[in-house]
Amino acid sequence: MKNIKLHCKKLTIFSSLFLAFALSSCHSDYLETDPTTAVSESAAYSSASNLMAIINGMHRDMYYRQNSSQGQNGQGGMMIILDALGEDLVFPSTGNGWYISTVRWQDQANATSDVTFYPYQFYYALIRNANMVIANGPSVPAPTDADNVTIKKAIGEAYAFRAFCYYMLVQIYGKRYVPGANNTQLGVPLRLLADEVPMKRNSVEEVYVQINKDLDEAYTRLVGTTRAAKSHFDANVISGLKARVALTQGNYPLAVSSAKLARAGYGLMDKATYAAGFNNLSNGEWIWGATIVSDQTDYFGNFGAYMSRNYNSTNIRQAPKAMNSKLYGLFPATDVRRQLVDPTGNHTSLSLPSNYSKFPYTSQKFLSVSLSDSRMDVPYMRAAEMYLIEAEALARQGNEAESKLIFNQLMLNRNSSYTASSNTGTAYINDVLNSRRIELWGEGFRFLDLKRLNQNLDRTGANHSSVVDNNVMTVSNTDKRWEFLIPMKEIDANPLIEQNPL
């Protein structure tokens, strides 16, 4: 069977998108639904099921390694990168070297770094396929009503993919969005067609306008439909993405209403489930995530091979991931989120082999299937995040009373002994933000939150190692490195692109 390799063809015009896509697509079949099922190129847009197969393949690439680097395993790899840049995910040892140059803030300042290139490659590859589904989907034959529904869902998911990817790209490579400003600062090239024409960078504002437009289109097409699995987009996920974007833009009324819609039908998990390993997509609190089945595992490239406490990899044995001790100290022992962190590092409940290094404040939030199996479902969006968005947005509107009603629901679930905060104003908002830090630890939010909030990085006074961090203990909010450099491959190929300040 000839499986489709959509974009490995030779082109005479190079651009950011072609380079980003070509280097990834030659390693991955974007129409695969599983390793043994794919469709030919000639059949790609010949049926509704084949159109949805493209979407299935895109969801697969959200967790599957796109190149030879095992540390770049889709969205899970991006989650680690973005938290490694923050202060709450602590690397107590250099281990076997994975992500250490990221921890040291070296990668995003190096235009030839794999870490600088990877987000560009990963997200633009998905965008290109989304553009092709959006362009070709309307002409796909639909002999039955069921086919019409499938096509509508596939196109809706393509719009959702494009919005999600541009939201990630503009935050990583562009300057922060400033609520109330014109936001004419450089964002990323806004490519809405699957072509290879060189493009200038659009403004941050222009990118966000398109993100919101795509999310609205995705919601219209997906509302009232059901999805095949939680790995796919539906109206709840789209609402959650709208809530994230609205919070970033300072559109607090929209953030509140969207977060409320996103968490509808998704209750907060109980304490026993919270402590069970954060590895099961069937968790009633998880709105969106990835399941890695046994015949699609990436072994040492999976999220669990770096972030779990129990998998038998060199990285886990030598450099288990710890929580910032100052963050840990902000919460009482009765808070279940703190109970996932062992201040001694021994983790006696896991019966870890003697060759596992023990460091204080290591976390067992994430557990893989076993010592010999790194697989674990990866959380992309949970109801708890929506509670926190809603609480923060309400507080920033000055509606603290309603904010506390929402915030208290989450806090009482995590700590049955919780007493409602008497803080007001900035102090209360900091309560919400600190809860967000511990709640979403390891899930890829911290670097982007620091950038959104225009805060400095501060690793001082905690359990960070100056040797591991290379003395990068503080970074000013005005530092150039908050924007990743545009990859050199893009600079070389696209004569219209402009580099970020070096």
XYZ file of C-alpha atoms in Angstrom:
502
model
C 0.000 0.000 0.000
C 1.286 3.444 -0.887
C 0.875 5.669 2.128
C 0.633 9.380 1.570
C 3.638 11.576 2.308
C 1.975 14.873 1.678
C 4.815 17.360 1.536
C 8.125 15.627 0.802
C 8.012 16.811 -2.785
C 10.720 19.022 -4.262
C 9.815 22.690 -4.474
C 11.542 25.562 -6.179
C 10.241 28.203 -3.782
C 11.202 27.766 -0.152
C 9.532 29.294 2.858
C 9.132 28.907 6.558
C 6.252 26.533 6.219
C 7.822 24.261 3.647
C 10.994 23.811 5.676
C 9.108 23.333 8.900
C 6.750 20.862 7.361
C 9.104 18.941 5.108
C 11.513 18.048 7.863
C 8.707 16.601 9.935
C 6.357 15.104 7.366
C 9.031 12.886 5.883
C 9.120 11.138 9.240
C 5.390 10.892 9.824
C 2.310 9.852 7.928
C -0.270 12.549 8.483
C -3.089 10.326 7.319
C -2.401 7.462 9.698
C -5.092 6.436 12.134
C -2.803 3.719 13.453
C 0.514 2.245 12.269
C -1.164 -0.150 9.822
C -3.985 1.976 8.461
C -3.430 4.822 6.006
C -4.823 6.131 2.755
C -3.178 6.892 -0.557
C -2.608 10.446 -1.752
C -5.095 10.051 -4.592
C -7.757 9.018 -2.096
C -6.998 11.671 0.507
C -9.979 13.865 -0.354
C -12.166 11.261 -2.008
C -14.290 10.425 1.018
C -15.414 11.778 4.356
C -13.654 8.976 6.207
C -10.355 9.759 4.512
C -10.746 13.440 5.349
C -11.212 12.491 8.990
C -8.178 10.219 8.686
C -6.079 13.333 8.129
C -7.424 14.772 11.372
C -6.743 11.487 13.153
C -3.147 11.625 11.960
C -2.774 15.183 13.187
C -3.968 14.162 16.634
C -1.443 11.334 16.552
C 1.310 13.840 15.843
C 0.317 15.725 18.986
C 2.128 13.031 20.961
C 4.398 11.264 18.475
C 8.034 12.163 17.885
C 8.493 14.091 14.637
C 12.241 13.707 14.189
C 15.278 11.937 15.587
C 15.290 13.823 18.891
C 13.481 11.834 21.549
C 12.946 14.973 23.628
C 10.671 16.470 20.967
C 7.615 14.280 21.282
C 4.790 16.533 20.158
C 2.816 18.646 22.599
C 4.170 16.677 25.550
C 7.683 17.760 24.595
C 6.530 21.373 24.344
C 4.957 21.138 27.806
C 8.320 20.107 29.263
C 10.224 22.816 27.380
C 7.879 25.580 28.531
C 7.963 24.470 32.155
C 11.750 23.937 32.110
C 12.028 27.661 31.334
C 10.087 28.539 34.468
C 10.845 28.335 38.169
C 8.362 25.757 39.440
C 9.673 22.665 37.616
C 13.053 21.963 39.214
C 15.795 19.817 37.683
C 17.811 18.702 40.746
C 20.490 17.102 38.554
C 21.708 17.442 34.982
C 21.124 13.702 34.614
C 21.861 12.664 31.045
C 21.453 16.202 29.758
C 17.907 16.327 28.405
C 16.387 19.840 28.569
C 19.294 21.254 30.602
C 20.235 23.875 27.987
C 16.558 24.876 28.034
C 16.616 25.232 31.823
C 19.658 27.483 31.366
C 17.802 29.762 28.905
C 20.343 28.993 26.165
C 18.178 27.368 23.522
C 15.747 30.152 22.683
C 18.689 32.543 22.220
C 20.330 30.222 19.672
C 18.796 30.374 16.201
C 20.360 27.042 15.243
C 19.118 25.220 18.345
C 16.809 22.246 17.861
C 14.617 23.654 20.627
C 14.269 26.954 18.776
C 13.345 25.138 15.585
C 11.092 22.467 17.039
C 8.017 24.569 17.938
C 8.195 26.239 14.523
C 8.414 22.882 12.789
C 5.779 21.175 14.914
C 3.040 23.795 14.869
C 3.461 24.930 11.262
C 3.313 21.317 10.100
C -0.072 20.973 11.781
C -1.178 24.332 10.358
C -0.347 23.250 6.829
C -2.469 20.140 7.122
C -5.264 22.142 8.712
C -5.136 24.549 5.768
C -5.408 21.645 3.334
C -8.441 20.204 5.120
C -10.095 23.624 5.234
C -9.433 24.171 1.520
C -10.337 20.698 0.246
C -12.951 19.591 2.743
C -15.921 21.372 1.136
C -15.396 19.490 -2.147
C -15.219 16.025 -0.581
C -18.166 13.841 -1.748
C -20.890 13.396 0.865
C -23.427 10.834 -0.375
C -24.990 10.399 3.074
C -25.999 12.601 5.990
C -23.379 10.824 8.087
C -20.720 11.859 5.574
C -21.881 15.458 5.812
C -21.507 15.344 9.596
C -18.037 13.803 9.330
C -16.877 16.464 6.865
C -18.285 19.237 9.029
C -16.467 17.858 12.079
C -13.195 17.375 10.205
C -13.210 20.957 8.935
C -14.183 22.206 12.394
C -11.259 20.363 13.946
C -8.934 21.778 11.285
C -9.949 25.318 12.295
C -9.366 24.361 15.933
C -5.914 23.000 15.138
C -4.984 26.161 13.277
C -6.141 28.384 16.125
C -4.365 26.329 18.782
C -1.103 26.242 16.824
C -1.075 29.970 16.115
C -1.845 30.673 19.768
C 1.221 28.661 20.754
C 3.446 30.145 18.041
C 2.610 33.789 18.704
C 3.262 33.372 22.420
C 6.590 31.635 21.840
C 8.051 33.776 19.042
C 6.165 37.055 19.409
C 6.218 39.672 22.122
C 3.587 39.418 24.833
C 0.077 40.606 24.097
C -0.610 43.873 25.938
C -4.317 44.271 26.779
C -5.655 47.614 25.615
C -2.703 48.359 23.324
C -2.515 48.229 19.520
C -0.166 45.206 19.628
C 1.581 46.070 16.375
C 4.708 44.241 17.596
C 5.879 41.344 15.433
C 4.102 38.038 15.809
C 4.525 35.164 13.323
C 3.715 34.682 9.635
C -0.023 34.124 9.372
C -0.326 31.458 6.716
C -3.888 30.543 5.764
C -3.135 28.671 2.542
C -1.100 25.504 2.044
C 1.464 27.174 -0.183
C 5.168 27.952 0.019
C 5.159 31.673 -0.735
C 7.616 33.625 1.473
C 5.808 35.799 4.002
C 6.531 38.599 6.418
C 5.621 38.282 10.067
C 2.151 39.506 10.916
C 1.559 41.654 13.963
C 0.609 40.075 17.280
C -2.832 41.682 16.974
C -3.422 40.267 13.503
C -2.538 36.775 14.691
C -4.936 36.987 17.629
C -7.723 38.265 15.397
C -7.311 35.166 13.232
C -7.096 32.869 16.248
C -10.425 34.138 17.530
C -11.996 33.947 14.091
C -10.879 30.320 13.713
C -12.129 29.387 17.169
C -15.529 30.882 16.389
C -15.683 28.910 13.133
C -14.596 25.724 14.895
C -17.236 26.174 17.594
C -19.987 26.713 15.029
C -19.066 23.484 13.262
C -18.504 21.354 16.370
C -21.225 22.465 18.761
C -23.829 19.749 19.136
C -21.563 17.034 17.712
C -19.834 14.202 19.537
C -16.167 13.355 19.189
C -14.512 9.990 18.719
C -12.303 10.375 21.796
C -11.015 12.985 24.236
C -7.961 13.416 22.023
C -10.197 15.248 19.543
C -11.692 18.729 19.641
C -15.291 19.411 20.579
C -17.275 22.446 21.719
C -15.958 22.145 25.292
C -12.334 22.138 24.148
C -12.956 25.083 21.820
C -14.531 26.987 24.705
C -11.494 26.177 26.833
C -9.155 27.498 24.148
C -11.286 30.644 23.863
C -10.972 31.070 27.631
C -7.188 30.789 27.449
C -6.942 33.275 24.590
C -9.351 35.717 26.245
C -7.350 35.619 29.489
C -4.162 36.349 27.533
C -5.842 39.277 25.784
C -7.385 40.657 28.956
C -10.917 40.045 27.660
C -12.110 38.979 31.089
C -15.876 38.741 30.452
C -15.221 36.348 27.542
C -12.703 34.403 29.628
C -15.351 33.878 32.326
C -18.159 32.807 30.011
C -15.896 30.553 27.919
C -14.330 28.849 30.941
C -17.785 28.137 32.326
C -18.852 26.550 29.025
C -15.643 24.539 28.806
C -16.015 22.868 32.192
C -19.721 22.092 31.785
C -20.079 18.352 32.337
C -16.566 17.962 33.748
C -16.445 17.773 37.534
C -13.384 18.067 39.733
C -11.711 14.771 40.562
C -11.621 13.426 44.112
C -8.432 13.160 46.169
C -7.871 9.465 45.467
C -8.067 10.051 41.720
C -5.795 13.079 41.997
C -3.119 10.927 43.610
C -3.479 8.052 41.133
C -0.762 9.177 38.716
C -2.272 11.718 36.292
C -2.152 9.144 33.545
C -5.714 8.247 32.590
C -7.707 10.139 29.972
C -10.941 8.664 31.329
C -10.519 10.935 34.370
C -13.773 12.882 34.578
C -11.930 16.185 35.030
C -9.883 15.891 31.835
C -11.451 17.816 28.964
C -8.735 17.171 26.359
C -5.647 14.983 26.229
C -3.752 12.235 24.447
C -3.795 8.479 24.877
C -0.705 6.564 23.801
C -1.676 2.986 22.990
C 0.796 0.142 23.361
C 1.612 -0.307 19.671
C 2.319 3.417 19.225
C 4.604 3.970 22.195
C 7.783 5.970 21.745
C 9.506 4.304 24.721
C 12.176 6.811 25.784
C 10.485 9.652 23.893
C 7.136 9.611 25.690
C 6.113 12.345 28.124
C 6.290 9.739 30.891
C 9.927 8.957 30.071
C 10.849 12.449 31.345
C 8.077 13.521 33.720
C 6.956 10.354 35.506
C 8.609 9.345 38.781
C 8.672 5.623 38.156
C 9.755 4.800 34.589
C 13.127 3.056 34.362
C 14.910 5.530 32.099
C 18.293 7.125 32.688
C 16.634 10.522 32.829
C 14.137 9.502 35.513
C 16.718 7.577 37.530
C 19.250 10.404 37.509
C 17.142 13.560 37.213
C 13.648 13.081 38.677
C 11.565 16.233 38.444
C 11.018 18.272 41.599
C 8.700 21.074 42.658
C 9.931 24.498 43.686
C 10.269 24.238 47.465
C 8.961 27.795 47.965
C 5.796 26.932 46.035
C 5.448 23.714 48.037
C 5.687 25.714 51.261
C 2.780 27.993 50.316
C 0.244 25.194 50.824
C -0.705 23.130 53.879
C -0.045 19.405 54.257
C -3.777 18.765 53.897
C -3.717 19.946 50.274
C -3.663 16.871 48.000
C -1.468 18.669 45.486
C 1.292 18.948 48.075
C 0.869 15.298 49.001
C 2.181 14.312 45.562
C 5.559 15.814 46.462
C 7.959 14.037 48.827
C 10.197 16.498 50.694
C 12.582 13.605 51.416
C 12.561 12.321 47.843
C 12.265 8.696 48.965
C 8.748 7.988 47.621
C 8.430 4.833 49.707
C 4.953 4.111 48.329
C 6.459 3.539 44.874
C 9.090 1.018 46.023
C 11.635 2.540 43.672
C 14.735 0.442 42.926
C 17.925 1.386 44.753
C 19.530 2.865 41.614
C 16.946 5.684 41.471
C 18.457 8.971 42.677
C 16.636 10.597 45.562
C 16.332 14.371 45.760
C 14.143 16.468 48.089
C 10.791 17.733 46.783
C 10.585 15.357 43.844
C 7.067 14.826 42.547
C 5.077 11.697 41.795
C 2.222 13.588 40.170
C 2.902 11.719 36.934
C 3.255 7.930 36.900
C 3.856 5.800 33.831
C 2.226 2.429 33.237
C 5.152 0.693 34.936
C 8.910 0.769 35.426
C 9.262 -0.845 31.997
C 6.500 1.044 30.139
C 6.739 4.844 29.796
C 3.246 5.320 28.447
C 0.838 7.617 30.228
C -2.056 9.672 28.971
C -1.079 13.329 28.627
C -3.365 16.105 29.924
C -3.857 19.091 27.614
C -6.861 20.680 29.335
C -8.638 20.058 32.638
C -11.668 21.501 34.386
C -9.438 22.814 37.198
C -7.732 25.166 34.743
C -11.128 26.544 33.774
C -12.047 27.190 37.430
C -8.784 29.102 37.820
C -9.312 31.120 34.629
C -12.821 31.981 35.742
C -11.672 32.983 39.230
C -8.798 35.115 37.956
C -10.872 36.837 35.284
C -13.696 37.629 37.703
C -11.227 39.078 40.199
C -9.583 41.223 37.546
C -13.028 42.633 36.719
C -13.422 43.587 40.373
C -16.001 40.892 41.090
C -14.194 39.273 44.014
C -17.291 37.866 45.671
C -18.225 35.722 42.677
C -14.574 34.921 42.056
C -14.219 33.517 45.553
C -17.282 31.335 45.101
C -15.596 29.691 42.127
C -12.127 29.593 43.677
C -13.405 28.114 46.936
C -15.017 25.212 45.072
C -11.655 24.221 43.641
C -9.744 24.781 46.855
C -12.170 22.811 49.020
C -11.926 19.941 46.580
C -8.124 19.942 46.843
C -8.089 20.604 50.610
C -11.142 19.780 52.711
C -9.678 21.938 55.521
C -9.402 25.004 53.318
C -10.523 28.302 54.834
C -11.629 30.949 52.391
C -9.035 33.626 51.763
C -9.610 36.965 53.469
C -7.223 38.662 51.043
C -8.492 41.241 48.587
C -7.192 42.986 45.498
C -3.730 42.016 44.290
C -3.131 39.771 47.295
C -6.211 37.697 46.462
C -5.292 37.480 42.769
C -1.887 36.195 43.886
C -3.699 33.473 45.863
C -5.389 32.389 42.630
C -2.154 32.573 40.642
C -0.220 30.545 43.221
C -2.931 27.900 43.176
C -2.652 27.882 39.389
C 1.092 27.267 39.728
C 0.748 24.203 41.929
C -2.362 22.887 40.159
C -0.854 23.017 36.666
C 2.700 22.062 37.675
C 4.317 20.046 34.904
C 1.528 20.705 32.397
C 3.361 23.349 30.357
C 1.890 26.669 31.504
C 4.490 28.456 33.627
C 6.721 30.179 31.044
C 3.689 31.461 29.147
C 2.046 32.630 32.382
C 5.136 34.581 33.403
C 5.197 36.170 29.957
C 1.458 36.913 30.005
C 1.734 38.526 33.432
C 4.897 40.448 32.459
C 6.708 39.053 35.496
C 10.375 38.358 36.122
C 11.696 34.831 36.428
C 12.836 34.247 40.006
C 14.325 30.937 41.063
C 16.088 32.292 44.149
C 15.588 30.967 47.673
C 14.281 27.592 46.524
C 15.761 24.185 45.726
C 17.203 25.136 42.352
C 20.803 24.082 41.791
C 23.052 26.866 40.524
C 25.144 24.185 38.817
C 22.170 22.748 36.934
C 20.682 26.153 36.167
C 24.088 27.624 35.287
C 23.347 30.495 37.690
C 20.282 31.568 35.677
C 18.320 32.320 38.836
C 16.628 35.530 37.724
C 15.594 36.919 34.350
C 14.086 40.368 33.952
C 10.727 40.706 32.218
C 12.477 42.988 29.700
C 14.997 40.331 28.669
C 15.094 39.602 24.923
C 14.949 35.850 25.572
C 11.231 35.903 26.378
C 10.855 35.686 22.592
C 12.426 32.637 20.963
C 14.649 33.511 18.022
C 13.205 32.695 14.618
C 14.954 29.452 13.517
C 17.937 29.930 11.221
C 16.430 27.494 8.725
C 13.555 29.951 8.356
C 15.868 32.970 8.120
C 17.900 31.274 5.390
C 14.852 30.189 3.396
C 12.485 33.132 3.714
C 13.888 36.501 2.520
C 10.905 38.366 3.986
C 11.210 37.134 7.549
C 12.585 39.427 10.277
C 14.612 38.036 13.178
C 13.884 38.841 16.808
C 16.533 40.947 18.579
C 19.679 38.903 19.247
